[in-house]
């Protein structure tokens, strides 16, 4: 039985004053949803505030990205996995479609970031997903396989794989209000798990595969009811306390 995870990706949103109320609400969510792992991924500069607000409660936090290099050095503007750990992060999002599309992150770069996250003791949330034109061309599985295989090829310890989280996020559903149907999402999740099983059967069975793409309080329950959907990576709705709680409650009752 996989424990559901609901992770909020705040993207480049928030202010020191503005996130206070949201963090209080998220803290309270955890009390109502003991069967769900909850995490928030704020912009780096708010990590200290998030750590102070969430320390001692069941909600975890993470980065939205990390540098592919480990250790310290001349990498201006970058944040290492070790730095994220220093601020108490448990998770880090890797290969979000916005990073792939806007910052040119290749599959190979995402794989390096996976290794850097592991080396720092972080749990990577690896995002994969196809563009609308790729779905329409019938190449969804080929795209997911390419993105996934890049990571599977570099993992040398299968326990790292079992600890990792995959987020299937169809690019056409991110921030668009257009959600994949539960059946469309389940189809892809059911492609991902056997693909991971080719590398390690037990790791695949334990692996949490999240769905992301316009998840809201009103559609979370039907998505989380699918056999291979183990929670959600939530963008816009994670900034709204009530919506986020509704999503966490849907995961709790799934
Ligand atoms: C995301 O940013 O990962 C995401 C899924 O965004 P949204 O929920 O806003 O579509």
mmCIF file of N, CA and C in Angstrom, residues 149-243:
data_model
loop_
_atom_site.group_PDB
_atom_site.id
_atom_site.type_symbol
_atom_site.label_atom_id
_atom_site.label_comp_id
_atom_site.label_asym_id
_atom_site.label_seq_id
_atom_site.Cartn_x
_atom_site.Cartn_y
_atom_site.Cartn_z
ATOM 1 N N UNK A 149 13.730 6.974 -19.004
ATOM 2 C CA UNK A 149 14.907 6.134 -19.206
ATOM 3 C C UNK A 149 16.199 6.890 -18.912
ATOM 4 N N UNK A 150 16.203 8.193 -19.201
ATOM 5 C CA UNK A 150 17.405 8.983 -18.932
ATOM 6 C C UNK A 150 17.770 8.884 -17.457
ATOM 7 N N UNK A 151 16.748 8.864 -16.597
ATOM 8 C CA UNK A 151 16.994 8.748 -15.157
ATOM 9 C C UNK A 151 17.295 7.294 -14.785
ATOM 10 N N UNK A 152 16.494 6.366 -15.322
ATOM 11 C CA UNK A 152 16.684 4.947 -14.965
ATOM 12 C C UNK A 152 18.082 4.458 -15.322
ATOM 13 N N UNK A 153 18.627 5.023 -16.403
ATOM 14 C CA UNK A 153 19.954 4.574 -16.841
ATOM 15 C C UNK A 153 21.075 4.985 -15.887
ATOM 16 N N UNK A 154 20.873 6.054 -15.117
ATOM 17 C CA UNK A 154 21.975 6.508 -14.256
ATOM 18 C C UNK A 154 21.845 6.054 -12.800
ATOM 19 N N UNK A 155 20.663 5.558 -12.445
ATOM 20 C CA UNK A 155 20.477 5.147 -11.039
ATOM 21 C C UNK A 155 21.242 3.862 -10.801
ATOM 22 N N UNK A 156 22.113 3.862 -9.798
ATOM 23 C CA UNK A 156 22.827 2.607 -9.571
ATOM 24 C C UNK A 156 22.312 1.865 -8.347
ATOM 25 N N UNK A 157 21.580 2.545 -7.488
ATOM 26 C CA UNK A 157 21.030 1.844 -6.318
ATOM 27 C C UNK A 157 19.514 1.845 -6.440
ATOM 28 N N UNK A 158 18.932 0.662 -6.426
ATOM 29 C CA UNK A 158 17.501 0.622 -6.650
ATOM 30 C C UNK A 158 16.715 1.149 -5.451
ATOM 31 N N UNK A 159 17.361 1.225 -4.266
ATOM 32 C CA UNK A 159 16.625 1.834 -3.151
ATOM 33 C C UNK A 159 16.428 3.326 -3.413
ATOM 34 N N UNK A 160 17.346 3.935 -4.167
ATOM 35 C CA UNK A 160 17.180 5.336 -4.552
ATOM 36 C C UNK A 160 15.940 5.483 -5.430
ATOM 37 N N UNK A 161 15.706 4.479 -6.227
ATOM 38 C CA UNK A 161 14.541 4.473 -7.117
ATOM 39 C C UNK A 161 13.255 4.326 -6.316
ATOM 40 N N UNK A 162 13.281 3.450 -5.339
ATOM 41 C CA UNK A 162 12.073 3.219 -4.535
ATOM 42 C C UNK A 162 11.711 4.448 -3.701
ATOM 43 N N UNK A 163 12.717 5.207 -3.293
ATOM 44 C CA UNK A 163 12.474 6.421 -2.494
ATOM 45 C C UNK A 163 11.996 7.577 -3.356
ATOM 46 N N UNK A 164 12.344 7.524 -4.625
ATOM 47 C CA UNK A 164 12.044 8.646 -5.512
ATOM 48 C C UNK A 164 10.543 8.742 -5.777
ATOM 49 N N UNK A 165 10.159 9.888 -6.294
ATOM 50 C CA UNK A 165 8.765 10.117 -6.668
ATOM 51 C C UNK A 165 8.777 10.548 -8.137
ATOM 52 N N UNK A 166 7.834 10.024 -8.901
ATOM 53 C CA UNK A 166 7.675 10.481 -10.292
ATOM 54 C C UNK A 166 6.396 11.304 -10.343
ATOM 55 N N UNK A 167 6.420 12.401 -11.057
ATOM 56 C CA UNK A 167 5.183 13.170 -11.267
ATOM 57 C C UNK A 167 4.890 13.190 -12.755
ATOM 58 N N UNK A 168 3.763 12.601 -13.133
ATOM 59 C CA UNK A 168 3.335 12.696 -14.535
ATOM 60 C C UNK A 168 2.553 13.996 -14.679
ATOM 61 N N UNK A 169 3.103 14.881 -15.481
ATOM 62 C CA UNK A 169 2.475 16.181 -15.674
ATOM 63 C C UNK A 169 2.377 16.477 -17.168
ATOM 64 N N UNK A 170 1.234 16.160 -17.780
ATOM 65 C CA UNK A 170 1.084 16.509 -19.194
ATOM 66 C C UNK A 170 1.205 18.030 -19.346
ATOM 67 N N UNK A 171 2.088 18.467 -20.226
ATOM 68 C CA UNK A 171 2.394 19.904 -20.292
ATOM 69 C C UNK A 171 1.140 20.711 -20.645
ATOM 70 N N UNK A 172 0.270 20.119 -21.438
ATOM 71 C CA UNK A 172 -0.952 20.809 -21.859
ATOM 72 C C UNK A 172 -1.947 20.984 -20.708
ATOM 73 N N UNK A 173 -1.690 20.358 -19.585
ATOM 74 C CA UNK A 173 -2.612 20.461 -18.448
ATOM 75 C C UNK A 173 -2.061 21.364 -17.347
ATOM 76 N N UNK A 174 -0.809 21.807 -17.483
ATOM 77 C CA UNK A 174 -0.199 22.587 -16.402
ATOM 78 C C UNK A 174 -0.604 24.053 -16.506
ATOM 79 N N UNK A 175 -1.313 24.517 -15.494
ATOM 80 C CA UNK A 175 -1.700 25.923 -15.422
ATOM 81 C C UNK A 175 -2.714 26.331 -16.470
ATOM 82 N N UNK A 176 -3.335 25.364 -17.123
ATOM 83 C CA UNK A 176 -4.252 25.682 -18.217
ATOM 84 C C UNK A 176 -5.713 25.527 -17.811
ATOM 85 N N UNK A 177 -5.944 24.876 -16.678
ATOM 86 C CA UNK A 177 -7.322 24.589 -16.286
ATOM 87 C C UNK A 177 -7.843 23.343 -16.997
ATOM 88 N N UNK A 178 -7.041 22.798 -17.892
ATOM 89 C CA UNK A 178 -7.445 21.601 -18.623
ATOM 90 C C UNK A 178 -6.771 20.387 -17.971
ATOM 91 N N UNK A 179 -7.558 19.557 -17.301
ATOM 92 C CA UNK A 179 -6.982 18.415 -16.578
ATOM 93 C C UNK A 179 -7.056 17.172 -17.460
ATOM 94 N N UNK A 180 -6.078 16.301 -17.338
ATOM 95 C CA UNK A 180 -6.206 14.988 -17.997
ATOM 96 C C UNK A 180 -7.384 14.267 -17.347
ATOM 97 N N UNK A 181 -8.102 13.470 -18.104
ATOM 98 C CA UNK A 181 -9.163 12.689 -17.476
ATOM 99 C C UNK A 181 -8.483 11.645 -16.588
ATOM 100 N N UNK A 182 -9.200 11.144 -15.591
ATOM 101 C CA UNK A 182 -8.595 10.104 -14.752
ATOM 102 C C UNK A 182 -8.105 8.933 -15.596
ATOM 103 N N UNK A 183 -8.844 8.576 -16.625
ATOM 104 C CA UNK A 183 -8.426 7.433 -17.456
ATOM 105 C C UNK A 183 -7.153 7.762 -18.237
ATOM 106 N N UNK A 184 -7.061 8.983 -18.771
ATOM 107 C CA UNK A 184 -5.842 9.377 -19.505
ATOM 108 C C UNK A 184 -4.629 9.346 -18.572
ATOM 109 N N UNK A 185 -4.811 9.878 -17.357
ATOM 110 C CA UNK A 185 -3.702 9.902 -16.408
ATOM 111 C C UNK A 185 -3.325 8.472 -16.000
ATOM 112 N N UNK A 186 -4.333 7.678 -15.677
ATOM 113 C CA UNK A 186 -4.068 6.291 -15.249
ATOM 114 C C UNK A 186 -3.304 5.522 -16.335
ATOM 115 N N UNK A 187 -3.698 5.738 -17.604
ATOM 116 C CA UNK A 187 -3.014 5.045 -18.707
ATOM 117 C C UNK A 187 -1.508 5.310 -18.671
ATOM 118 N N UNK A 188 -1.150 6.572 -18.450
ATOM 119 C CA UNK A 188 0.283 6.911 -18.461
ATOM 120 C C UNK A 188 0.968 6.396 -17.189
ATOM 121 N N UNK A 189 0.280 6.507 -16.062
ATOM 122 C CA UNK A 189 0.869 5.971 -14.816
ATOM 123 C C UNK A 189 1.097 4.464 -14.957
ATOM 124 N N UNK A 190 0.165 3.833 -15.644
ATOM 125 C CA UNK A 190 0.262 2.388 -15.835
ATOM 126 C C UNK A 190 1.287 2.035 -16.922
ATOM 127 N N UNK A 191 1.784 3.035 -17.605
ATOM 128 C CA UNK A 191 2.922 2.829 -18.505
ATOM 129 C C UNK A 191 4.233 3.023 -17.729
ATOM 130 N N UNK A 192 4.209 4.006 -16.823
ATOM 131 C CA UNK A 192 5.430 4.340 -16.070
ATOM 132 C C UNK A 192 5.829 3.196 -15.125
ATOM 133 N N UNK A 193 4.855 2.653 -14.381
ATOM 134 C CA UNK A 193 5.219 1.665 -13.356
ATOM 135 C C UNK A 193 5.888 0.419 -13.965
ATOM 136 N N UNK A 194 5.307 -0.181 -14.996
ATOM 137 C CA UNK A 194 5.991 -1.342 -15.588
ATOM 138 C C UNK A 194 7.356 -0.989 -16.201
ATOM 139 N N UNK A 195 7.479 0.249 -16.668
ATOM 140 C CA UNK A 195 8.777 0.667 -17.239
ATOM 141 C C UNK A 195 9.838 0.672 -16.130
ATOM 142 N N UNK A 196 9.459 1.158 -14.962
ATOM 143 C CA UNK A 196 10.390 1.158 -13.825
ATOM 144 C C UNK A 196 10.627 -0.285 -13.363
ATOM 145 N N UNK A 197 9.584 -1.116 -13.459
ATOM 146 C CA UNK A 197 9.694 -2.518 -13.017
ATOM 147 C C UNK A 197 10.722 -3.282 -13.844
ATOM 148 N N UNK A 198 10.931 -2.853 -15.090
ATOM 149 C CA UNK A 198 11.961 -3.527 -15.905
ATOM 150 C C UNK A 198 13.328 -3.378 -15.249
ATOM 151 N N UNK A 199 13.487 -2.283 -14.500
ATOM 152 C CA UNK A 199 14.743 -2.033 -13.773
ATOM 153 C C UNK A 199 14.724 -2.696 -12.391
ATOM 154 N N UNK A 200 13.577 -2.543 -11.695
ATOM 155 C CA UNK A 200 13.457 -3.140 -10.353
ATOM 156 C C UNK A 200 11.973 -3.268 -9.992
ATOM 157 N N UNK A 201 11.548 -4.515 -9.872
ATOM 158 C CA UNK A 201 10.129 -4.798 -9.636
ATOM 159 C C UNK A 201 9.636 -4.251 -8.296
ATOM 160 N N UNK A 202 10.423 -4.458 -7.236
ATOM 161 C CA UNK A 202 9.996 -4.011 -5.911
ATOM 162 C C UNK A 202 9.975 -2.486 -5.826
ATOM 163 N N UNK A 203 10.996 -1.874 -6.432
ATOM 164 C CA UNK A 203 11.041 -0.403 -6.421
ATOM 165 C C UNK A 203 9.829 0.151 -7.160
ATOM 166 N N UNK A 204 9.453 -0.490 -8.250
ATOM 167 C CA UNK A 204 8.299 -0.017 -9.039
ATOM 168 C C UNK A 204 7.015 -0.130 -8.232
ATOM 169 N N UNK A 205 6.906 -1.209 -7.462
ATOM 170 C CA UNK A 205 5.684 -1.404 -6.672
ATOM 171 C C UNK A 205 5.591 -0.350 -5.564
ATOM 172 N N UNK A 206 6.746 0.047 -5.034
ATOM 173 C CA UNK A 206 6.756 1.016 -3.925
ATOM 174 C C UNK A 206 6.721 2.465 -4.413
ATOM 175 N N UNK A 207 7.031 2.667 -5.686
ATOM 176 C CA UNK A 207 7.205 4.017 -6.240
ATOM 177 C C UNK A 207 5.907 4.815 -6.240
ATOM 178 N N UNK A 208 5.982 6.040 -5.713
ATOM 179 C CA UNK A 208 4.794 6.894 -5.777
ATOM 180 C C UNK A 208 4.817 7.691 -7.082
ATOM 181 N N UNK A 209 3.729 7.577 -7.811
ATOM 182 C CA UNK A 209 3.595 8.306 -9.078
ATOM 183 C C UNK A 209 2.468 9.315 -8.899
ATOM 184 N N UNK A 210 2.839 10.586 -8.913
ATOM 185 C CA UNK A 210 1.860 11.659 -8.711
ATOM 186 C C UNK A 210 1.325 12.120 -10.058
ATOM 187 N N UNK A 211 0.120 12.646 -10.046
ATOM 188 C CA UNK A 211 -0.390 13.327 -11.239
ATOM 189 C C UNK A 211 -0.332 14.829 -10.976
ATOM 190 N N UNK A 212 0.040 15.589 -11.975
ATOM 191 C CA UNK A 212 0.022 17.048 -11.866
ATOM 192 C C UNK A 212 -0.508 17.662 -13.139
ATOM 193 N N UNK A 213 -1.277 18.726 -12.988
ATOM 194 C CA UNK A 213 -1.839 19.420 -14.149
ATOM 195 C C UNK A 213 -3.256 19.840 -13.840
ATOM 196 N N UNK A 214 -3.378 21.080 -13.319
ATOM 197 C CA UNK A 214 -4.697 21.662 -13.022
ATOM 198 C C UNK A 214 -5.530 20.812 -12.066
ATOM 199 N N UNK A 215 -4.863 20.209 -11.078
ATOM 200 C CA UNK A 215 -5.624 19.501 -10.033
ATOM 201 C C UNK A 215 -6.259 20.556 -9.122
ATOM 202 N N UNK A 216 -7.524 20.330 -8.804
ATOM 203 C CA UNK A 216 -8.266 21.248 -7.924
ATOM 204 C C UNK A 216 -9.023 20.405 -6.897
ATOM 205 N N UNK A 217 -9.629 21.100 -5.963
ATOM 206 C CA UNK A 217 -10.451 20.403 -4.984
ATOM 207 C C UNK A 217 -11.555 19.606 -5.660
ATOM 208 N N UNK A 218 -12.070 20.137 -6.762
ATOM 209 C CA UNK A 218 -13.235 19.511 -7.405
ATOM 210 C C UNK A 218 -12.888 18.299 -8.275
ATOM 211 N N UNK A 219 -11.634 18.129 -8.668
ATOM 212 C CA UNK A 219 -11.327 16.970 -9.525
ATOM 213 C C UNK A 219 -10.323 15.999 -8.882
ATOM 214 N N UNK A 220 -9.832 16.342 -7.690
ATOM 215 C CA UNK A 220 -8.777 15.520 -7.079
ATOM 216 C C UNK A 220 -9.265 14.109 -6.759
ATOM 217 N N UNK A 221 -10.474 14.001 -6.216
ATOM 218 C CA UNK A 221 -10.933 12.687 -5.746
ATOM 219 C C UNK A 221 -10.990 11.674 -6.886
ATOM 220 N N UNK A 222 -11.510 12.089 -8.045
ATOM 221 C CA UNK A 222 -11.636 11.122 -9.152
ATOM 222 C C UNK A 222 -10.255 10.724 -9.697
ATOM 223 N N UNK A 223 -9.307 11.648 -9.645
ATOM 224 C CA UNK A 223 -7.950 11.304 -10.098
ATOM 225 C C UNK A 223 -7.286 10.346 -9.104
ATOM 226 N N UNK A 224 -7.399 10.677 -7.814
ATOM 227 C CA UNK A 224 -6.715 9.880 -6.789
ATOM 228 C C UNK A 224 -7.361 8.504 -6.613
ATOM 229 N N UNK A 225 -8.562 8.348 -7.160
ATOM 230 C CA UNK A 225 -9.227 7.036 -7.051
ATOM 231 C C UNK A 225 -8.607 6.008 -8.008
ATOM 232 N N UNK A 226 -7.800 6.472 -8.961
ATOM 233 C CA UNK A 226 -7.223 5.541 -9.938
ATOM 234 C C UNK A 226 -6.088 4.727 -9.293
ATOM 235 N N UNK A 227 -5.964 3.496 -9.763
ATOM 236 C CA UNK A 227 -5.081 2.527 -9.094
ATOM 237 C C UNK A 227 -3.622 2.977 -8.985
ATOM 238 N N UNK A 228 -3.129 3.656 -10.017
ATOM 239 C CA UNK A 228 -1.694 3.991 -10.020
ATOM 240 C C UNK A 228 -1.424 5.469 -9.774
ATOM 241 N N UNK A 229 -2.427 6.197 -9.318
ATOM 242 C CA UNK A 229 -2.219 7.617 -9.000
ATOM 243 C C UNK A 229 -2.089 7.733 -7.484
ATOM 244 N N UNK A 230 -0.895 8.102 -7.056
ATOM 245 C CA UNK A 230 -0.558 8.050 -5.626
ATOM 246 C C UNK A 230 -0.496 9.436 -4.994
ATOM 247 N N UNK A 231 -1.235 10.368 -5.563
ATOM 248 C CA UNK A 231 -1.242 11.722 -5.024
ATOM 249 C C UNK A 231 -1.039 12.722 -6.143
ATOM 250 N N UNK A 232 -0.715 13.964 -5.771
ATOM 251 C CA UNK A 232 -0.635 14.998 -6.795
ATOM 252 C C UNK A 232 0.493 15.985 -6.570
ATOM 253 N N UNK A 233 0.981 16.537 -7.683
ATOM 254 C CA UNK A 233 1.872 17.702 -7.634
ATOM 255 C C UNK A 233 0.994 18.882 -8.051
ATOM 256 N N UNK A 234 0.844 19.817 -7.134
ATOM 257 C CA UNK A 234 -0.189 20.833 -7.272
ATOM 258 C C UNK A 234 0.448 22.216 -7.435
ATOM 259 N N UNK A 235 0.134 22.889 -8.531
ATOM 260 C CA UNK A 235 0.660 24.239 -8.747
ATOM 261 C C UNK A 235 -0.289 25.280 -8.179
ATOM 262 N N UNK A 236 -1.065 25.889 -9.055
ATOM 263 C CA UNK A 236 -1.937 27.011 -8.674
ATOM 264 C C UNK A 236 -2.773 26.758 -7.427
ATOM 265 N N UNK A 237 -3.370 25.589 -7.330
ATOM 266 C CA UNK A 237 -4.279 25.323 -6.203
ATOM 267 C C UNK A 237 -3.532 25.203 -4.875
ATOM 268 N N UNK A 238 -2.206 25.036 -4.916
ATOM 269 C CA UNK A 238 -1.471 24.927 -3.645
ATOM 270 C C UNK A 238 -1.292 26.298 -2.990
ATOM 271 N N UNK A 239 -1.631 27.345 -3.729
ATOM 272 C CA UNK A 239 -1.513 28.700 -3.174
ATOM 273 C C UNK A 239 -2.808 29.141 -2.509
ATOM 274 N N UNK A 240 -3.838 28.315 -2.667
ATOM 275 C CA UNK A 240 -5.139 28.647 -2.066
ATOM 276 C C UNK A 240 -5.406 27.646 -0.949
ATOM 277 N N UNK A 241 -5.406 28.136 0.299
ATOM 278 C CA UNK A 241 -5.467 27.247 1.458
ATOM 279 C C UNK A 241 -6.644 26.274 1.387
ATOM 280 N N UNK A 242 -7.820 26.775 1.008
ATOM 281 C CA UNK A 242 -8.996 25.885 1.040
ATOM 282 C C UNK A 242 -8.929 24.810 -0.036
ATOM 283 N N UNK A 243 -8.469 25.212 -1.219
ATOM 284 C CA UNK A 243 -8.335 24.244 -2.328
ATOM 285 C C UNK A 243 -7.323 23.162 -1.961
#
